[in-house]
PDB file of C-alpha atoms in Angstrom:
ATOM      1  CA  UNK A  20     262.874  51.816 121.847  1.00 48.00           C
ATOM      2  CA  UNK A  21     265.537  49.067 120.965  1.00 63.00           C
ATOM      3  CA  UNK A  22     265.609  44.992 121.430  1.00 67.00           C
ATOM      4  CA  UNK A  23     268.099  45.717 124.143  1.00 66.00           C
ATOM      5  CA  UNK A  24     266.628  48.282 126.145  1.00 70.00           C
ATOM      6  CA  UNK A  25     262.956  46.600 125.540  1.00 71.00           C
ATOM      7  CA  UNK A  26     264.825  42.845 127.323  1.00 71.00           C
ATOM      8  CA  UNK A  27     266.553  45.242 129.998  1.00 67.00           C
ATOM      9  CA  UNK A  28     263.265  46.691 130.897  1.00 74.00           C
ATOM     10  CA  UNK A  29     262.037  43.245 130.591  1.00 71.00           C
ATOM     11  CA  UNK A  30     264.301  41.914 133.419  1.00 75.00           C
ATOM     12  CA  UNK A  31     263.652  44.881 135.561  1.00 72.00           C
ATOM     13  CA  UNK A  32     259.891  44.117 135.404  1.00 77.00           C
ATOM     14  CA  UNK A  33     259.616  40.650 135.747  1.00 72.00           C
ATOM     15  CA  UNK A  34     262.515  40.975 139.332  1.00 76.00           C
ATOM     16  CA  UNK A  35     265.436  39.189 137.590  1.00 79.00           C
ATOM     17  CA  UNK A  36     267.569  42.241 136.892  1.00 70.00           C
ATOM     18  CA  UNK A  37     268.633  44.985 139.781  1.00 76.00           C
ATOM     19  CA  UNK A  38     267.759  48.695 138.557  1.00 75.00           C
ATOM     20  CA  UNK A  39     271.076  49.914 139.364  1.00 73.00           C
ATOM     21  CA  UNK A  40     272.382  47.483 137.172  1.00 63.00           C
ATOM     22  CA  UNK A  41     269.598  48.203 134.831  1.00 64.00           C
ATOM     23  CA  UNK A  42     271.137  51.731 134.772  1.00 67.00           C
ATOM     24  CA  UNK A  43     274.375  51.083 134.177  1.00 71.00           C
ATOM     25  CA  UNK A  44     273.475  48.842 131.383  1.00 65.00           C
ATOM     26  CA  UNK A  45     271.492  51.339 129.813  1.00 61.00           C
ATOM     27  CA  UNK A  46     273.842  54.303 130.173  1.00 60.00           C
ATOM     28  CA  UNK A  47     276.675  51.888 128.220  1.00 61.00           C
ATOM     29  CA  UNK A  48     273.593  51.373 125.037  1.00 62.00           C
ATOM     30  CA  UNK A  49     272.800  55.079 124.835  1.00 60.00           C
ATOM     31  CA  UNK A  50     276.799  55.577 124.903  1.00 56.00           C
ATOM     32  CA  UNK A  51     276.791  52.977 122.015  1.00 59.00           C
ATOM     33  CA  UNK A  52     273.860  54.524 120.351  1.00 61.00           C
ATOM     34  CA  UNK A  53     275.328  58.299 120.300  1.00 72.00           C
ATOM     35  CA  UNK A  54     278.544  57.212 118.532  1.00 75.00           C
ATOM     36  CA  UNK A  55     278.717  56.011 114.600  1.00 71.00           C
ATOM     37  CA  UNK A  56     282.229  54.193 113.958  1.00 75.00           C
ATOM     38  CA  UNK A  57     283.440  54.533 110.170  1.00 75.00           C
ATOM     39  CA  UNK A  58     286.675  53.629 110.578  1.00 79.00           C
ATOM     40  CA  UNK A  59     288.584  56.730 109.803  1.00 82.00           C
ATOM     41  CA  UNK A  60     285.978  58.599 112.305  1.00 81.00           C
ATOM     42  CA  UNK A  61     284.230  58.165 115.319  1.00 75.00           C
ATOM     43  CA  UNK A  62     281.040  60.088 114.697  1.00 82.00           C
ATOM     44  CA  UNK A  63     279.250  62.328 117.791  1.00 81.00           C
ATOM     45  CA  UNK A  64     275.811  61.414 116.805  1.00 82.00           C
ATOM     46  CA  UNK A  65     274.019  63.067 120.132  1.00 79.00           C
ATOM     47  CA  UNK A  66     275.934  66.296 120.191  1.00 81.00           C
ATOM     48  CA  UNK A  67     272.442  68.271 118.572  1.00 76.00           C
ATOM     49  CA  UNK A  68     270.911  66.526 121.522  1.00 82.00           C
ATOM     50  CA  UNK A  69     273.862  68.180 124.123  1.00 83.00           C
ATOM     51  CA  UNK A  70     274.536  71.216 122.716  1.00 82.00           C
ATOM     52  CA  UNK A  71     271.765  72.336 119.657  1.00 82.00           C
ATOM     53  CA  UNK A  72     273.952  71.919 117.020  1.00 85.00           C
ATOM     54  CA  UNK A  73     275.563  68.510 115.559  1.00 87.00           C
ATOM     55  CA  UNK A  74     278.856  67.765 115.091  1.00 86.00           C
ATOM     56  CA  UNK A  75     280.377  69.979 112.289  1.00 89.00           C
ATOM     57  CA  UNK A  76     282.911  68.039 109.886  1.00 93.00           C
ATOM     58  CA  UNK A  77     286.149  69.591 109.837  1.00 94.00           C
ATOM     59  CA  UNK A  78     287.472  69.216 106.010  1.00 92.00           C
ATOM     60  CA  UNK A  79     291.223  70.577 106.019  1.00 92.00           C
ATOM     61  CA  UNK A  80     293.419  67.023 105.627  1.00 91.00           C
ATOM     62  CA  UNK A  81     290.394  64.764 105.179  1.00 93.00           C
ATOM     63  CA  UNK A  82     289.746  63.798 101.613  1.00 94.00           C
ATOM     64  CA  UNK A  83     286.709  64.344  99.800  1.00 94.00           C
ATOM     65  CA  UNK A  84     285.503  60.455 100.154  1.00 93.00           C
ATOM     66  CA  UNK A  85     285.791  61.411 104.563  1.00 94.00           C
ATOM     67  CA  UNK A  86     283.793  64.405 104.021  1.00 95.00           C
ATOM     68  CA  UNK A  87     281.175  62.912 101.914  1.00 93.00           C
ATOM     69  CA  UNK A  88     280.928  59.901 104.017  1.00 91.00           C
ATOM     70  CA  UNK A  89     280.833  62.091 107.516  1.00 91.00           C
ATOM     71  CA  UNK A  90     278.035  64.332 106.199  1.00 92.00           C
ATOM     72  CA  UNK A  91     276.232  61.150 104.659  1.00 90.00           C
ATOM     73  CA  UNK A  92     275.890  59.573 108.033  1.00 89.00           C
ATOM     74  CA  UNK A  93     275.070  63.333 109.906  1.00 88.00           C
ATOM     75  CA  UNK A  94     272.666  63.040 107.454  1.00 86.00           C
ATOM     76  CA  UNK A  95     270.724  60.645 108.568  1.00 86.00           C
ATOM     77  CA  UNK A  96     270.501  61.598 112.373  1.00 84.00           C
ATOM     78  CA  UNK A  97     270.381  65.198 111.479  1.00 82.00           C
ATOM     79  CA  UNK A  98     268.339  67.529 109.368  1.00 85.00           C
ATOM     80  CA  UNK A  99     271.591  69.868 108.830  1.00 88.00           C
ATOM     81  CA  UNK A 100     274.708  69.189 108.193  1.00 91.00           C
ATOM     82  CA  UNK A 101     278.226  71.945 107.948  1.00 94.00           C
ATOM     83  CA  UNK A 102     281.584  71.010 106.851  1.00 95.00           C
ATOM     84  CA  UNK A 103     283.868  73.993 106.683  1.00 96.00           C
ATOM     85  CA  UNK A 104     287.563  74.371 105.421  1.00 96.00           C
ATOM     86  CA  UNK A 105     286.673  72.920 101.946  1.00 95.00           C
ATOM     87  CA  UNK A 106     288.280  73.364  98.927  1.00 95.00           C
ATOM     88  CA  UNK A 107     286.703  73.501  95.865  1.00 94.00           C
ATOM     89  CA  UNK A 108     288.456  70.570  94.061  1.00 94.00           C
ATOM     90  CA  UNK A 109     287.282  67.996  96.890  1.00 94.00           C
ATOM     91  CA  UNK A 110     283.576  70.154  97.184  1.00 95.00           C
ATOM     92  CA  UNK A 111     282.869  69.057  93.170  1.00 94.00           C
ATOM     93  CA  UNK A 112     283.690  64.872  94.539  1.00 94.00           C
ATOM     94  CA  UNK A 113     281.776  65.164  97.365  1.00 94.00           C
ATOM     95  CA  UNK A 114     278.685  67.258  96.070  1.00 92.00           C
ATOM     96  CA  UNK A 115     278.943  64.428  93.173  1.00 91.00           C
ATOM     97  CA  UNK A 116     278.271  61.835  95.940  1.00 89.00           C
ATOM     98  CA  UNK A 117     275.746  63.806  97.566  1.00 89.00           C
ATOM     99  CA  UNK A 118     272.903  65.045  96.554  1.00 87.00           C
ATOM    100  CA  UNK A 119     271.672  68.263  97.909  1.00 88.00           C
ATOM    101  CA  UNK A 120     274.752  69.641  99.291  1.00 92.00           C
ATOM    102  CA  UNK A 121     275.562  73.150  98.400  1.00 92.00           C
ATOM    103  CA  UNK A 122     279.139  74.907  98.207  1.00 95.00           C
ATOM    104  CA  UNK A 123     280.132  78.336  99.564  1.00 96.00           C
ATOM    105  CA  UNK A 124     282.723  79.034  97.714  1.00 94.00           C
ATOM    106  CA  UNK A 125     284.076  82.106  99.637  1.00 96.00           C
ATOM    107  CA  UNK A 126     283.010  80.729 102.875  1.00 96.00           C
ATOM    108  CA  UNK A 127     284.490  77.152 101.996  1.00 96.00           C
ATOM    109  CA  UNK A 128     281.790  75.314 103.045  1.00 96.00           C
ATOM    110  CA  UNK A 129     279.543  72.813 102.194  1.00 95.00           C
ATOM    111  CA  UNK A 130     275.894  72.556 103.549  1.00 94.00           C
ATOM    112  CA  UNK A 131     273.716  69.672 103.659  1.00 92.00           C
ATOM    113  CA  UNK A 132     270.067  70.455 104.846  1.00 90.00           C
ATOM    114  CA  UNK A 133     266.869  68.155 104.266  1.00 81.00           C
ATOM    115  CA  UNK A 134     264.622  71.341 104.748  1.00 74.00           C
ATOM    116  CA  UNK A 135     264.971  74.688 103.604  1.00 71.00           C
ATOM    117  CA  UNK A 136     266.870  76.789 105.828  1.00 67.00           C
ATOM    118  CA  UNK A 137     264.719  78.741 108.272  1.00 62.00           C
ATOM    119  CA  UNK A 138     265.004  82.191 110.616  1.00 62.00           C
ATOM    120  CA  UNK A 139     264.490  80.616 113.589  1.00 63.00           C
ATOM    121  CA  UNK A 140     264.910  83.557 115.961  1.00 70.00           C
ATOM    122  CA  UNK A 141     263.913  87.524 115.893  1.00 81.00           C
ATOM    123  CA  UNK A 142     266.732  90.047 115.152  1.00 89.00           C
ATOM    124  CA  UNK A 143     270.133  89.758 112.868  1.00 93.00           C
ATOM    125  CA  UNK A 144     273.411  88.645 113.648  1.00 96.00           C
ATOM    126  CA  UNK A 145     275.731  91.649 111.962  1.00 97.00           C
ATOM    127  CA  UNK A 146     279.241  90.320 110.320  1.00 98.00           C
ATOM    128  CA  UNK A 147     281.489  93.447 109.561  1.00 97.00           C
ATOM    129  CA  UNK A 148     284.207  92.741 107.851  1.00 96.00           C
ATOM    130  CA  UNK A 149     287.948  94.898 107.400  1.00 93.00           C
ATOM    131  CA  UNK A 150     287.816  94.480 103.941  1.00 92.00           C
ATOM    132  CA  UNK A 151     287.496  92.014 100.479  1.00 95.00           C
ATOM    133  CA  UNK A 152     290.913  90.186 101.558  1.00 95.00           C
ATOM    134  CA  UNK A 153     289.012  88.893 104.856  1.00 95.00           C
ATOM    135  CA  UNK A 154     286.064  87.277 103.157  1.00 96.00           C
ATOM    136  CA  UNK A 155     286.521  83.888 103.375  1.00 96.00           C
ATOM    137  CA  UNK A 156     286.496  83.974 106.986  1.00 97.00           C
ATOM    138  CA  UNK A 157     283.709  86.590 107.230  1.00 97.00           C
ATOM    139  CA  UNK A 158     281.701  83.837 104.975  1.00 97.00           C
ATOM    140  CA  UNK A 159     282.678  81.223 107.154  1.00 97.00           C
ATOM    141  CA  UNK A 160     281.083  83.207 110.480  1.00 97.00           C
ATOM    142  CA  UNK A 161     278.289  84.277 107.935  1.00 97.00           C
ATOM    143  CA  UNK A 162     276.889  80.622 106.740  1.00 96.00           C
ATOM    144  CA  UNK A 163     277.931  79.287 109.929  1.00 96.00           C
ATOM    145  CA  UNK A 164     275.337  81.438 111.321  1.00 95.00           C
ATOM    146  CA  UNK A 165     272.565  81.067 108.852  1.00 93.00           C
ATOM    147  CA  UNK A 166     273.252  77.237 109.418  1.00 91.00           C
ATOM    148  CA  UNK A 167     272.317  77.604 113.148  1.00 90.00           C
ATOM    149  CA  UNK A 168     268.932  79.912 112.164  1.00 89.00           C
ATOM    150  CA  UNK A 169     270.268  83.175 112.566  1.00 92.00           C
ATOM    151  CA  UNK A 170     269.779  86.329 109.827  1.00 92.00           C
ATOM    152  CA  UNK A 171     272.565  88.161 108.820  1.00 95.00           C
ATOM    153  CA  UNK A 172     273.287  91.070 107.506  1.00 95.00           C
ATOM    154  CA  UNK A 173     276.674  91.236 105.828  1.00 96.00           C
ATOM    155  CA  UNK A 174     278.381  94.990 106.298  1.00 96.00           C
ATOM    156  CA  UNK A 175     281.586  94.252 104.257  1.00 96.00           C
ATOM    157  CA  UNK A 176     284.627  96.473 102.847  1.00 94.00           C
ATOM    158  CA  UNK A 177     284.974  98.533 106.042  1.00 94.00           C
ATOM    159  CA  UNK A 178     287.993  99.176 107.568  1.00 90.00           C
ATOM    160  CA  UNK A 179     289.391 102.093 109.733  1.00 90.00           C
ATOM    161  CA  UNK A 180     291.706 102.976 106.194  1.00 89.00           C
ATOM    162  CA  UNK A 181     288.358 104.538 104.936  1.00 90.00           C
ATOM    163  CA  UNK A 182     286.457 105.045 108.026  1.00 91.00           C
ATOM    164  CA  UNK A 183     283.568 107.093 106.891  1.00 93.00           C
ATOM    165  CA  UNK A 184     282.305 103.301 105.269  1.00 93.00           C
ATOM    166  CA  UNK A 185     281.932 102.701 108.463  1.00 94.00           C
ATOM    167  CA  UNK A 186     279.798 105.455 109.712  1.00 94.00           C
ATOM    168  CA  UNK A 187     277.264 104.669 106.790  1.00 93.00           C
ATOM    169  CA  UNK A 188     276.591 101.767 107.864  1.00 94.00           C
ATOM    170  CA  UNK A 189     276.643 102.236 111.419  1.00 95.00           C
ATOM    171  CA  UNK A 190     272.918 101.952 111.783  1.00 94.00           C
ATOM    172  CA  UNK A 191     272.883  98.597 110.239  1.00 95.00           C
ATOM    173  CA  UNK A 192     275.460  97.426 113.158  1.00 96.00           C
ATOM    174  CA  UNK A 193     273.978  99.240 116.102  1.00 96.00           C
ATOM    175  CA  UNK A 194     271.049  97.361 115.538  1.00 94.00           C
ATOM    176  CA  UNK A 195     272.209  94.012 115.607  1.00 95.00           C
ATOM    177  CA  UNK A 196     271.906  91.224 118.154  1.00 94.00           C
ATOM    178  CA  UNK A 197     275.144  90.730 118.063  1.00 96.00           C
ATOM    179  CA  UNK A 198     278.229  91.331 116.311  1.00 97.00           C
ATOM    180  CA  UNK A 199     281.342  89.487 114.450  1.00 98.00           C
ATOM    181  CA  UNK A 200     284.155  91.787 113.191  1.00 97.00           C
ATOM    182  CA  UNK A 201     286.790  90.195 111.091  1.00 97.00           C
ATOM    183  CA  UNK A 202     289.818  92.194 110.606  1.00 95.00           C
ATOM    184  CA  UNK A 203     293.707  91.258 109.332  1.00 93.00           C
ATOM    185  CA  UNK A 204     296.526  93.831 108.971  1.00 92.00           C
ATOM    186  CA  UNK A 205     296.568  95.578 112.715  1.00 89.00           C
ATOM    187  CA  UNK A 206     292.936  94.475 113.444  1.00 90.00           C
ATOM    188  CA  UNK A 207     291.895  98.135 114.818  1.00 93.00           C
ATOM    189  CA  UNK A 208     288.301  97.583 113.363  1.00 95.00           C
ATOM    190  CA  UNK A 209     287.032  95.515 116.257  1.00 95.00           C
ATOM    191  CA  UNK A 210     288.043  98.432 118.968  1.00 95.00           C
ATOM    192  CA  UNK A 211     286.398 101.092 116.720  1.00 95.00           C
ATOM    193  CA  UNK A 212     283.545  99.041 116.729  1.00 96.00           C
ATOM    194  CA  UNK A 213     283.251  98.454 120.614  1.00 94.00           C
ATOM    195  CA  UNK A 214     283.258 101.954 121.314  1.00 93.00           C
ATOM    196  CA  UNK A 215     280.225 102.418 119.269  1.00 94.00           C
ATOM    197  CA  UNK A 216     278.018  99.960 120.364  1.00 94.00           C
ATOM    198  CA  UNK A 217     276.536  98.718 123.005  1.00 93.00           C
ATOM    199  CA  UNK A 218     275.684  94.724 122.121  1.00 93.00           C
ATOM    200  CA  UNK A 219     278.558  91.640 122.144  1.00 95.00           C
ATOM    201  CA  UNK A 220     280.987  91.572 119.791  1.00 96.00           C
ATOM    202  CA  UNK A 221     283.022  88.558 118.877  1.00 97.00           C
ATOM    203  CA  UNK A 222     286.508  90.010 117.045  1.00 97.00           C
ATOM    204  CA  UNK A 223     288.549  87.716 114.491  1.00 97.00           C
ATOM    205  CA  UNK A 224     291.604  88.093 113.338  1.00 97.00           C
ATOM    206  CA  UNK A 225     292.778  87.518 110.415  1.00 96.00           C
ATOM    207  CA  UNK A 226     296.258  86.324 108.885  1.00 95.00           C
ATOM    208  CA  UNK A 227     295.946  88.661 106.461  1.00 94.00           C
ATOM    209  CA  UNK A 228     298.946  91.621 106.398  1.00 90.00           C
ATOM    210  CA  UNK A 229     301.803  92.308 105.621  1.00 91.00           C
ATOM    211  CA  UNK A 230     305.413  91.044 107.145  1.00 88.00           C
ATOM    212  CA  UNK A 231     304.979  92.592 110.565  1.00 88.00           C
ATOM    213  CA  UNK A 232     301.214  91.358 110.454  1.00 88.00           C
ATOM    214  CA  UNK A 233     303.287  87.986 111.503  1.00 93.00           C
ATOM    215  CA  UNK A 234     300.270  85.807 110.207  1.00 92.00           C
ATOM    216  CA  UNK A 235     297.565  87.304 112.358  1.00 94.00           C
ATOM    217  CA  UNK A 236     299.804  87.425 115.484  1.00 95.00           C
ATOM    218  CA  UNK A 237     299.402  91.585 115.323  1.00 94.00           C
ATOM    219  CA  UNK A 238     295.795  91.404 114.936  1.00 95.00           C
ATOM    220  CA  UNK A 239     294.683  88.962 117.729  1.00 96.00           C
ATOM    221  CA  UNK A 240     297.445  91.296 119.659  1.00 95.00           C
ATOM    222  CA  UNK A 241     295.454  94.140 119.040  1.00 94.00           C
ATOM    223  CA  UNK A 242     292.147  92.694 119.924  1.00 94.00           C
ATOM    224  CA  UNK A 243     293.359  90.997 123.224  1.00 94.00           C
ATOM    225  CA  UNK A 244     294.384  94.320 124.477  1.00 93.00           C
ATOM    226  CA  UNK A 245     291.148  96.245 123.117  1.00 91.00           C
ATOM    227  CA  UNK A 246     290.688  99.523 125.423  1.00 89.00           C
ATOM    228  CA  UNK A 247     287.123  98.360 123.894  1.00 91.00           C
ATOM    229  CA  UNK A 248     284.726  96.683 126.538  1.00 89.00           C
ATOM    230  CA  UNK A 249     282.238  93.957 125.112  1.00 89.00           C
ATOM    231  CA  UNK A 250     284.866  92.683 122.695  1.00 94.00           C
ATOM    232  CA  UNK A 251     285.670  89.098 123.489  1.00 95.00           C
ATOM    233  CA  UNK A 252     288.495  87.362 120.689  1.00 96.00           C
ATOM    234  CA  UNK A 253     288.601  83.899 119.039  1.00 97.00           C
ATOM    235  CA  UNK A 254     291.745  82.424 116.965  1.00 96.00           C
ATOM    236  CA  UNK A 255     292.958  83.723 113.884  1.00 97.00           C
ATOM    237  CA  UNK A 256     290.730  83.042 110.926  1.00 96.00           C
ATOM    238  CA  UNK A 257     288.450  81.451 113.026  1.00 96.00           C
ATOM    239  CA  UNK A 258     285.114  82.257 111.524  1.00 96.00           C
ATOM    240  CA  UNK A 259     283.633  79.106 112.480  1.00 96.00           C
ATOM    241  CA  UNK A 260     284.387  79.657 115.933  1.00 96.00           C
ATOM    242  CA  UNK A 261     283.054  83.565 116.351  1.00 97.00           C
ATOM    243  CA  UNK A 262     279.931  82.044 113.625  1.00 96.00           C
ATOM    244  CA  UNK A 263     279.204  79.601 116.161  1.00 95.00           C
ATOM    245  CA  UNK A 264     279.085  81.865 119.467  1.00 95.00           C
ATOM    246  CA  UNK A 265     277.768  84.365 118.338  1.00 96.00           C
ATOM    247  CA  UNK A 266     274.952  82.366 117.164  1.00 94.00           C
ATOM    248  CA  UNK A 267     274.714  80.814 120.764  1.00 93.00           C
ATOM    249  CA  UNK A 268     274.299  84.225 122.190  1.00 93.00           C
ATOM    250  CA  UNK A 269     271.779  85.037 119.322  1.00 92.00           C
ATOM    251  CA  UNK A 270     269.557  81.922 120.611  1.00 88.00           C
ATOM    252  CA  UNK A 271     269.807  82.866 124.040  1.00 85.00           C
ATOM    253  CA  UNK A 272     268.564  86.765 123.556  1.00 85.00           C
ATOM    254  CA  UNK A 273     265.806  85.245 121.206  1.00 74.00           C
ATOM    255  CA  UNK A 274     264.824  82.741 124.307  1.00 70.00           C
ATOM    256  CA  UNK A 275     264.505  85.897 126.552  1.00 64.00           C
TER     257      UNK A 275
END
């Protein structure tokens, strides 16, 4: 407990202070208390607190010197820390500043954890993946799960092209929590997959295609209009975002 809230209390107690003003007066110090100001950022310190997962650092257009000072400060109010969209000239300056963080170098992401990362819930997550050219968002659903305590098991190289890869690994998916299926060119993958399963699936597409692919635009088309039921769709090359739902729903089937 703080100075401030300890002399608030203090008031209360002794008659000179009204508790609805006590209230209000310690609603405005938590509000002070949950936000870190740097300067260039105005960090959500309680969102762990709100939510179960703190505030992840968002790296495309910040420079290395942001990211390292974001995570530094996480850091110290949390025991994990995830910064996504990283490249790996400004990971090398920031992982020179801090100690401890690691790179993902598909995935581009750094991690910052002051314990080990730990399986915090029964089952697997399953990320299935079109094919090699779609990595680097698969990755970024992949570690963004692991980050949030989930297992995952990577079924990679896929894609309806070659569907019998598929079908080998079918057993692997069908047993799964839940699912993320990243897909670029006409992103098919993600309706062949909901008609062959019966758990969530969160689809990504991909901007990965040629001409017609229009940057993703034919994919997330595709997966919108799904004759697939169970498939719900995040933004194109959004790994991040289907990583961190489907790790919600993960926590919430564990919980049961």
């Amino acid at each position: 407990m703080n100075e401030e809230l300890q002399a608030i209390l203090g008031r209360v107690a002794d008659g000179s202070l009204a508790p609805a003003d006590a209230e209000r007066m310690i609603a405005a110090n938590v509000a002070r208390a949950s936000v870190a100001e740097l300067g260039y950022a105005s960090l959500d310190l309680h969102r762990e607190k709100r939510t179960g997962f703190p505030e992840v650092v968002y790296g495309e257009g910040k420079t290395a010197e942001q990211i390292a000072g974001i995570m530094r400060k996480l850091s110290e109010n949390a025991d994990r820390v995830l910064a996504t969209r990283v490249s790996a000239e400004k990971a090398a300056l920031v992982a020179a500043e801090l100690p401890g963080v690691t790179y993902h170098e598909t995935a581009r992401a750094l991690t910052l954890f002051k314990k080990p990362i730990l399986r915090v819930r029964d089952g697997y997550v399953a990320v299935v993946c079109a094919g090699t050219s779609d990595l680097p968002v698969a990755e970024e659903a992949a570690v963004t799960l692991e980050c949030m305590g989930s297992h995952v098991e990577r079924v990679y190289d896929v894609g309806v092209a070659g569907i019998h890869r598929l079908f080998a690994r079918l057993d692997t998916i069908r047993d799964a929590s839940v699912i993320v299926v990243v897909a670029g060119m006409e992103g098919a993958l993600a309706s062949v997959v909901g008609g062959l399963v019966d758990k969530p699936i969160l689809a990504v597409p991909t901007s990965v295609g040629y001409g017609a692919n229009f940057g993703g635009v034919s994919a997330l088309l595709t997966m919108l209009n799904s004759c697939a039921p169970g498939v719900s769709v995040v933004n194109i090359d959004n790994g991040f975002g289907a990583g961190y739902n489907a790790g919600i729903i993960h926590s919430h089937i564990a919980k049961r």
